[in-house]
Coordinates of C-alpha atoms and ligand atoms in Angstrom, one line a residue:
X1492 CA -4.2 16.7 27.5
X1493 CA -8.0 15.8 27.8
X1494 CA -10.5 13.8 26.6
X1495 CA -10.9 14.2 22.9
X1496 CA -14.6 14.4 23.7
X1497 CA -14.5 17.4 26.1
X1498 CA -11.7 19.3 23.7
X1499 CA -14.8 18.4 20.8
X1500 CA -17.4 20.4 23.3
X1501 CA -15.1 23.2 23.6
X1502 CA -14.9 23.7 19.3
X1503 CA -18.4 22.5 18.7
X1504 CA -19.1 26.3 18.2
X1505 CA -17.1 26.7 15.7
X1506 CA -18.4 23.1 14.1
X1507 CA -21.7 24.7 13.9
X1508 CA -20.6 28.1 12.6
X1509 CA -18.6 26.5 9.7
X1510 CA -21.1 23.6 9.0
X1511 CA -23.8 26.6 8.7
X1512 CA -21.5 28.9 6.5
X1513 CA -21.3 26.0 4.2
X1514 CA -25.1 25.2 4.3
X1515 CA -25.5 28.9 3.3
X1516 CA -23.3 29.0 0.3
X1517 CA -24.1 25.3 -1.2
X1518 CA -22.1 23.9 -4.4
X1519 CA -22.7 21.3 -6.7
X1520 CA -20.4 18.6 -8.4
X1521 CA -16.9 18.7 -8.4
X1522 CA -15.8 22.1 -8.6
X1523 CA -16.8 23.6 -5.0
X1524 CA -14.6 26.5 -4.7
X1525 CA -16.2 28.5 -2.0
X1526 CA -16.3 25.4 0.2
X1527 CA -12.9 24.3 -0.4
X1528 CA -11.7 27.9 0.3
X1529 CA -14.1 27.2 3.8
X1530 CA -12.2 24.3 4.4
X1531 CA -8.3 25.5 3.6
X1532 CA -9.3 28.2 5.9
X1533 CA -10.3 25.8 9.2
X1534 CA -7.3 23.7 8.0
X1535 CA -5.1 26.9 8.5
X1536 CA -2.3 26.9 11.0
X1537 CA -3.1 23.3 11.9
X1538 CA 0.2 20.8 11.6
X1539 CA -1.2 19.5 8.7
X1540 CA 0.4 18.2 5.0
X1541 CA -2.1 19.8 2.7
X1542 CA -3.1 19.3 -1.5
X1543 CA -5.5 20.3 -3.5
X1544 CA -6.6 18.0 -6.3
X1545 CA -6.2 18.6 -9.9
X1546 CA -9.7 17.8 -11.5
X1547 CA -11.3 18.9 -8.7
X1548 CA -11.8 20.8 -5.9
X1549 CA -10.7 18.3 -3.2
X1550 CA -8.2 18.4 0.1
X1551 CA -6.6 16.3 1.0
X1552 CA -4.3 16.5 4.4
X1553 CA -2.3 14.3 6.3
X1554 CA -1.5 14.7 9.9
X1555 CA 1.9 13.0 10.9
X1556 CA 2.2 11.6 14.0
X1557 CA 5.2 12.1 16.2
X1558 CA 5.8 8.2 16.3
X1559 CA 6.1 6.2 13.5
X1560 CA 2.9 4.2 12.8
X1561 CA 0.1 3.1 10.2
X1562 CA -1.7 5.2 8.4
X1563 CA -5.9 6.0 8.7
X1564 CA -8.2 7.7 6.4
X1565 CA -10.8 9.9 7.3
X1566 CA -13.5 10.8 4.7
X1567 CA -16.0 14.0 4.4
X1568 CA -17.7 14.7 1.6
X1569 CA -18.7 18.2 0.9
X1570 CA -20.9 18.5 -2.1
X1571 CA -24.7 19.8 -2.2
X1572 CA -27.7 18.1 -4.6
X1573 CA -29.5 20.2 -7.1
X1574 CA -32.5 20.3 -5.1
X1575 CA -34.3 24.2 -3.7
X1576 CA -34.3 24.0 0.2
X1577 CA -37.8 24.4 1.2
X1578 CA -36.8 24.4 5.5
X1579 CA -37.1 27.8 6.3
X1580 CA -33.8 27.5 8.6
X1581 CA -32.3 30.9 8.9
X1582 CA -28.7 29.8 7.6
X1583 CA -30.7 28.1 4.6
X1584 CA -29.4 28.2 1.3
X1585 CA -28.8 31.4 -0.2
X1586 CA -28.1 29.2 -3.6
X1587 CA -31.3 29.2 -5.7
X1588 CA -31.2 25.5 -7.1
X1589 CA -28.6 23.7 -4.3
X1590 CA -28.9 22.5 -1.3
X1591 CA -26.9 20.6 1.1
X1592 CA -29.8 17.8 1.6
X1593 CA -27.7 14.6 2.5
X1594 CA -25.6 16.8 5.2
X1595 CA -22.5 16.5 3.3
X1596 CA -21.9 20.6 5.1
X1597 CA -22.2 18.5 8.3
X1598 CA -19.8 15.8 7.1
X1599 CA -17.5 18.3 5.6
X1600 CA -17.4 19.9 9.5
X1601 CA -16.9 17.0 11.7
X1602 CA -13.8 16.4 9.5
X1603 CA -12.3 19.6 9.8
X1604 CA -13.1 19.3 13.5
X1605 CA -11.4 15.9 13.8
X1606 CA -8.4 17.4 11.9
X1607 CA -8.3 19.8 14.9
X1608 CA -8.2 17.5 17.4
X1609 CA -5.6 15.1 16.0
X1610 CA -3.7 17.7 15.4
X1611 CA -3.6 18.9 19.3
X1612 CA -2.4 15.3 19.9
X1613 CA 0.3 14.9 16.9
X1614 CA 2.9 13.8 19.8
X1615 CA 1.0 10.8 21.1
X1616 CA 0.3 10.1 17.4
X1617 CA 1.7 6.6 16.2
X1618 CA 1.1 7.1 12.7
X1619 CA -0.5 9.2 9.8
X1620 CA -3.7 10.5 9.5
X1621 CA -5.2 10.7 6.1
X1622 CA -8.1 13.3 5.7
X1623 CA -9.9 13.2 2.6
X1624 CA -12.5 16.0 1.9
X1625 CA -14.3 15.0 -1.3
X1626 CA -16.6 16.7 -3.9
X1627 CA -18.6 15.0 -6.3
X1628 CA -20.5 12.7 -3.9
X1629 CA -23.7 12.6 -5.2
X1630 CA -23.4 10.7 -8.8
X1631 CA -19.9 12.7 -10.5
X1632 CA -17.5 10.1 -8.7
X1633 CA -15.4 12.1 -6.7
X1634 CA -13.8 9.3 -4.6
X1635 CA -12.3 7.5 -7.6
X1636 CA -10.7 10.7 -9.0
X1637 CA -9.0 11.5 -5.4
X1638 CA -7.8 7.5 -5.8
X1639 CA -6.6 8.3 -9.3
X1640 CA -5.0 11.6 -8.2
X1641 CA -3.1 9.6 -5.4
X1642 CA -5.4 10.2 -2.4
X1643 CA -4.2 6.4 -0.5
X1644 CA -0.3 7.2 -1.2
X1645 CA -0.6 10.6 0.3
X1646 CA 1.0 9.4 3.7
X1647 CA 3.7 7.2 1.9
X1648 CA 2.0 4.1 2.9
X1649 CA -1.2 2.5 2.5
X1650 CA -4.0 3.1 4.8
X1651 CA -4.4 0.2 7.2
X1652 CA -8.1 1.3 8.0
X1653 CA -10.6 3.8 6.4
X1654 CA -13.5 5.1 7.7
X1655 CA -16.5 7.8 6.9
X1656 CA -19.5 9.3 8.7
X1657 CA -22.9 9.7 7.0
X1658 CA -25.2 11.6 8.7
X1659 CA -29.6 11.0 8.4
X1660 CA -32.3 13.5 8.9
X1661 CA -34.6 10.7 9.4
X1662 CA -35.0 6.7 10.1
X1663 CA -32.4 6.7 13.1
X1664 CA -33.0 9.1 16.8
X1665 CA -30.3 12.1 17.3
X1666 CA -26.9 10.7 18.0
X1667 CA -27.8 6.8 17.1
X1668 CA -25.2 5.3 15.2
X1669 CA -25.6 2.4 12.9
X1670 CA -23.3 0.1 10.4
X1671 CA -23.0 -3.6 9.6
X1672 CA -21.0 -6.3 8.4
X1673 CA -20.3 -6.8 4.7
X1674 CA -22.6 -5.3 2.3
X1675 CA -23.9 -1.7 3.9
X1676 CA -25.3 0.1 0.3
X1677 CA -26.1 -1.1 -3.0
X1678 CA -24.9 -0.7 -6.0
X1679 CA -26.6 1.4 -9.1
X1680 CA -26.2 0.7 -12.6
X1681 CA -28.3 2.2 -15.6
X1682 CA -29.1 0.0 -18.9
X1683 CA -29.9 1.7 -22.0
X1684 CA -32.1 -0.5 -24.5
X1685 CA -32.6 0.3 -28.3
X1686 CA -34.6 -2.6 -29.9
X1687 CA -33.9 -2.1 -33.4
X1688 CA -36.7 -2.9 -36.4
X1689 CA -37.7 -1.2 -39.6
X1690 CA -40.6 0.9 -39.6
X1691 CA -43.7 0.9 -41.6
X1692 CA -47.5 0.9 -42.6
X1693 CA -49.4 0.5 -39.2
X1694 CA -52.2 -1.6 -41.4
X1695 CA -49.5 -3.5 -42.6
X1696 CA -47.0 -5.5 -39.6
X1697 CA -45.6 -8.2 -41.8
X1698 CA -44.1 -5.9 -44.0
X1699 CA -42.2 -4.0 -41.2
X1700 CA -40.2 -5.3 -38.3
X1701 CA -41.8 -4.0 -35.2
X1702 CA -40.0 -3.3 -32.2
X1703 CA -42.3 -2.2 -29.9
X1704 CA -44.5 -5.7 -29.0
X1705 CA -40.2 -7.3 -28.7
X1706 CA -39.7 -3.9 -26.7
X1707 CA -42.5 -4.4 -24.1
X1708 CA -41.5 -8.5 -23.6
X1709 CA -38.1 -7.8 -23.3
X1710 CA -39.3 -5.3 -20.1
X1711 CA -41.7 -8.3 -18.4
X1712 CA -39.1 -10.9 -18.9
X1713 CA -37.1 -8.4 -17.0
X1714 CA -39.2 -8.5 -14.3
X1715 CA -39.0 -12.6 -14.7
X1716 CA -35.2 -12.5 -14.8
X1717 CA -35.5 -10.8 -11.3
X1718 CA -37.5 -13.7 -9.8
X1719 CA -36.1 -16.6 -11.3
X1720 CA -32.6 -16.0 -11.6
X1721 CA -31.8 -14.4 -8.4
X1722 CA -31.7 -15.7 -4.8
X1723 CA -33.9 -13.7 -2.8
X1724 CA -31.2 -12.9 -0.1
X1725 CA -28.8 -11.2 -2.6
X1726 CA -31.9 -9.5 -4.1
X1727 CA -31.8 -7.5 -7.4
X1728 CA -34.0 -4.5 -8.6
X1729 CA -34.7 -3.9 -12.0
X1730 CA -37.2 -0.7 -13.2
X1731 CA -37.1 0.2 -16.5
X1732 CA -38.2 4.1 -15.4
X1733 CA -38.4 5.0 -19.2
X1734 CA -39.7 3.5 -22.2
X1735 CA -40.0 5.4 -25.2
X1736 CA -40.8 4.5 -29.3
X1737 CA -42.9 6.0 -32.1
X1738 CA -44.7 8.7 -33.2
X1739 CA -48.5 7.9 -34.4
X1740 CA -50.7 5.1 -33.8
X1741 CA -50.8 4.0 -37.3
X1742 CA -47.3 4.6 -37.9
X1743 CA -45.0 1.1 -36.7
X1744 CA -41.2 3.2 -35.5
X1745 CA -37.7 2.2 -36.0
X1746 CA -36.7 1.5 -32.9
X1747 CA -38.1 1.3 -29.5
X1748 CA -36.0 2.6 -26.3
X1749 CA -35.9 2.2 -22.6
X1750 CA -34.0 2.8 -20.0
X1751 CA -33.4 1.1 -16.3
X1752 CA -32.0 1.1 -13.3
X1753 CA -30.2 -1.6 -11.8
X1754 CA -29.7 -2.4 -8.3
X1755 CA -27.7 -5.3 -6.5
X1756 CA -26.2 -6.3 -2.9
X1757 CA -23.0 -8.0 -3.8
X1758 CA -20.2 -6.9 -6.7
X1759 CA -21.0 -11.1 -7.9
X1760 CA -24.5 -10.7 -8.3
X1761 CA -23.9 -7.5 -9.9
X1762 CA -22.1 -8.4 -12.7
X1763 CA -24.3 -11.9 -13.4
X1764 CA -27.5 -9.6 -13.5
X1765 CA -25.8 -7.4 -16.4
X1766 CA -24.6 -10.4 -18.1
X1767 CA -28.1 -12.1 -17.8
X1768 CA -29.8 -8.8 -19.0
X1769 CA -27.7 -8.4 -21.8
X1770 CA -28.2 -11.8 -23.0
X1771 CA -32.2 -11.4 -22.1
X1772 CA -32.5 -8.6 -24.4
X1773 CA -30.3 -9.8 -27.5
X1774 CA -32.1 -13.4 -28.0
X1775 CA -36.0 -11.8 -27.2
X1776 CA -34.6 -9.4 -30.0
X1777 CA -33.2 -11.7 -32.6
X1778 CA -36.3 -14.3 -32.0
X1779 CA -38.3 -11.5 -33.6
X1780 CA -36.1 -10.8 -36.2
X1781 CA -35.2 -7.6 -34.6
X1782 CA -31.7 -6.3 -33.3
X1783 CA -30.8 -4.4 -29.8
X1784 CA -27.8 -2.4 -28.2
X1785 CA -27.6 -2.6 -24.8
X1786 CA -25.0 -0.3 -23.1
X1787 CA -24.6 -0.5 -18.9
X1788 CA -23.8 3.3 -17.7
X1789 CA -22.3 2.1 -14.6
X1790 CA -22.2 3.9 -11.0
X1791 CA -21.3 3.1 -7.7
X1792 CA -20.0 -0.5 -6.6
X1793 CA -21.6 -2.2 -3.6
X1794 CA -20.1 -0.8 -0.3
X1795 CA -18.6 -3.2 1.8
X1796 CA -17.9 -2.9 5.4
X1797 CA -15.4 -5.0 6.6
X1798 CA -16.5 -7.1 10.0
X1799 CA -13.4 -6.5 12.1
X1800 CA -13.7 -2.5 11.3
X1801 CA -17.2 -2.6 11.9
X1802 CA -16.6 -4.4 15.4
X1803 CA -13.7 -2.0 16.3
X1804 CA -16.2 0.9 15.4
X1805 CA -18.9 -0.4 17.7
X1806 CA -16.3 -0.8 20.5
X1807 CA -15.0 2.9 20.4
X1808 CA -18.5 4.0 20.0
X1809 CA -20.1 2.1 23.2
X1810 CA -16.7 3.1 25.5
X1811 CA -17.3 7.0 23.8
X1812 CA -20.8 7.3 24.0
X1813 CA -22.1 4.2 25.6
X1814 CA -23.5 0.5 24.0
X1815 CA -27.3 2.0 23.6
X1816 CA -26.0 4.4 20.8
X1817 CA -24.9 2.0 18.5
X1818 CA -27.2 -0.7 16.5
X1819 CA -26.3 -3.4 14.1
X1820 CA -28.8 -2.7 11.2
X1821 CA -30.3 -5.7 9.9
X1822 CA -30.5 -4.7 6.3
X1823 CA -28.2 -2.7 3.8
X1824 CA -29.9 1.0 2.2
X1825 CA -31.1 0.6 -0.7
X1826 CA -29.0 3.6 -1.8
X1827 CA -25.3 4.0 -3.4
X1828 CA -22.2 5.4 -1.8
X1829 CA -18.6 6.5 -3.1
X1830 CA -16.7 5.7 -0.4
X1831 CA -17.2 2.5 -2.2
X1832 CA -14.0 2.9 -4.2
X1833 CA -12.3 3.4 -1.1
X1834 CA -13.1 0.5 0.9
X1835 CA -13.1 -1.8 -2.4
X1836 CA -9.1 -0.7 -1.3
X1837 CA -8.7 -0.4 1.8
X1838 CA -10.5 -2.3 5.1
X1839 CA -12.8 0.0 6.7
X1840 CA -16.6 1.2 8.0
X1841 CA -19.3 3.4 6.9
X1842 CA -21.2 4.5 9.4
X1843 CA -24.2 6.3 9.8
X1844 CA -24.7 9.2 12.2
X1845 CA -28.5 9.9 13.4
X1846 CA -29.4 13.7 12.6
X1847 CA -33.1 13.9 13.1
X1848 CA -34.0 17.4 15.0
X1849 CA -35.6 16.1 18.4
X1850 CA -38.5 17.8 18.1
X1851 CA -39.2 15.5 15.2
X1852 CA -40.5 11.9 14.4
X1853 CA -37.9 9.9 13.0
X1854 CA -40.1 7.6 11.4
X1855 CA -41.9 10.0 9.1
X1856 CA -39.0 13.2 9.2
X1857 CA -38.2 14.5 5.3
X1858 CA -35.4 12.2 4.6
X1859 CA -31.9 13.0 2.7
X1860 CA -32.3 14.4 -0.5
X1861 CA -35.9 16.0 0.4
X1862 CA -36.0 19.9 0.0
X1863 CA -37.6 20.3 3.8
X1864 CA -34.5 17.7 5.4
X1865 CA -33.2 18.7 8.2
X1866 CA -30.3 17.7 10.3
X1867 CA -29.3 18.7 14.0
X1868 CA -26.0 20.4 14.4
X1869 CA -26.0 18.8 18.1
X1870 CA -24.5 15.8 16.4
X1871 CA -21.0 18.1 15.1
X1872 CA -19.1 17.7 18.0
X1873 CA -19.8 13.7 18.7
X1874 CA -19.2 12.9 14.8
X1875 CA -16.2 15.1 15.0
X1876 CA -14.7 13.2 18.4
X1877 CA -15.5 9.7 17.0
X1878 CA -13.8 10.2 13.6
X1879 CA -10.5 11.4 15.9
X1880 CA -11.1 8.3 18.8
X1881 CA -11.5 6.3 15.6
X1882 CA -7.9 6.7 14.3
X1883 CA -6.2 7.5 17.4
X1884 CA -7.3 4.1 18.2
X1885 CA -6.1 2.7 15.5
X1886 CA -3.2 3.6 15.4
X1887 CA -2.2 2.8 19.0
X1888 CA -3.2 -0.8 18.5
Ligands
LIG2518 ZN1 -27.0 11.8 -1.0
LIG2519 ZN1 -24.7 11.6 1.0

């Protein structure tokens, strides 16, 4: 048997052909039908446990190893983002409306491709690969639906470690890898304001109850809250991106509404910047007479590396690929991840993967999520052998 690296090299055609197949034909949400038949069908023949979920289109296979062992989770996800790709690549989307722009076709690939090199070494396996292939990435929850449909107790015991790939068309050189201790994403919450008064005469205040001057303090004292309350190395952010009330200049409304999101570094600082919010709102209200609801839509928890997986990531990556590809960012992204609900379960690392074309800068490169992002295929076959090392690894420790 040979390296896991050089057995990656020989497949990374096939990486490329599937990961393009999938770019071609993207789907949104949870229901990705074509791309789940796509995966089943590079899954096929391999030595591999495999389910599909019940309220969506997820697979989930386990690899059992010919020794007994722990068990490791591997996550892809594979949906796209309702965004019209604008890169003129000829395996773009043929999907008016979707596009893969976060690279979850590129996640969804290296997956499959670690599936297929675990699986060529099931009889030095000590232990159970997990490999979870998730739709519903971007905002529908997918991860906490596999959880509820069983995804940890798939090998019969818990995961020991989990770990996921996230690949960037910008900010990071091809092939740099990058995580962190602790907090590695933030969380994203959005509150819903009505401030309730009673309408009236515009010429005539005192004989309404206007909510729209309560309205516009309660969104300045937000920005207070931010600054007073909160110590600047957990920061918060607070944008109230939509404020709506009334109907005519001389007319004072009902009600007044806005809406915000909510961002936060740390599950406790989290849950004291809803509770202070909610209290902000409810006494600026009721100290003009006025009434509010406040309802918190809630998203994605903070994602949290955990330091000894992070470590044990950095060590396989620098004996793999060498020490210069791997960097300890300084600072968590400011965006919101998923795989969240997994590691709020089991110990793991997120990673990110460098995918930035070489021909481009990545300091100013469309990012994820733009319509002209693009990401270099040249990183399949690495992604692909450090998700296998990763559990093999693991497992023989
Ligand atoms: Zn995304
Ligand atoms: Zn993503």
């Amino acid at each position: 048997m040979g390296e896991v690296r050089d057995d990656a090299a020989q497949i990374s055609g096939d990486l490329v052909e599937l990961r393009r197949a999938i770019h071609a034909d993207p789907e949104i949400g949870l229901d990705l039908p074509r791309t789940q038949e796509k995966v089943l069908a590079a899954l096929d023949g391999l030595p591999l446990e495999v389910t599909t979920g019940q309220a969506l289109s997820s697979v989930t296979a386990v690899l059992r190893g010919a020794m007994p062992g722990g068990t490791v989770l591997l996550r892809g996800d594979m949906d796209a983002l309702p965004v019209t790709e604008a890169t003129g690549l000829p395996y773009a989307s043929r999907n008016d409306g979707a596009m893969h722009a976060c690279g979850h076709d590129l996640h969804t690939s290296m997956l499959a491709g670690a599936a297929r090199l675990l699986s060529a070494r099931q009889d030095v396996l000590a232990g159970n690969v997990i490999f979870m292939f998730q739709p519903g990435e971007e905002s529908y929850g997918g991860a906490e639906r596999m959880i509820s449909e069983g995804l940890l107790d798939a090998a019969g015991s818990r995961p020991i470690a989990a770990f996921g790939l996230h690949v960037a068309s910008g900010l990071l050189p091809l092939g740099m890898l990058t995580s962190r201790d602790g907090t590695m994403m933030a969380s994203a919450d959005t509150m819903e304001v009505t401030v309730k008064g009673r309408g009236g005469h515009g010429s005539q205040p005192h004989r309404a109850a206007d909510p729209v001057p309560a309205a516009c303090e309660i969104v300045t004292a937000l920005q207070t809250l931010v600054t007073r309350r909160f110590d600047v190395f957990d920061p918060v952010v607070i944008t109230v991106g939509s404020f709506h009330a009334g109907t005519a200049s001389n007319v004072i409304p009902d009600r007044a509404h806005f809406s915000a999101t909510m961002r936060s570094f740390s599950a406790s600082t989290r849950t004291a910047m809803q509770d202070a919010a909610y209290r902000l709102v409810h006494d600026i209200a009721s100290g003009h007479g006025l009434s509010a609801t406040v309802d918190f839509v809630d998203s994605y928890p903070v994602t949290v590396n955990d330091a000894a997986e992070v470590s044990f990531a950095e060590r396989t990556i620098a004996e793999l690929f060498g020490g210069e590809r791997f960097l300890r960012t300084p600072f968590p992204l400011t965006g919101s991840e998923d795989f969240s609900y997994v590691l709020n379960e089991v110990p793991g690392a997120f990673v990110m993967l460098g995918a930035c074309p070489p021909d481009a800068d990545p300091a100013t490169a469309p990012f994820n999520h733009s319509a002209e992002a693009v990401f270099d295929d040249a990183v399949l076959a690495d992604g692909a052998t450090l998700l296998a090392e990763l559990a093999l690894r693991k497992l023989a420790a």
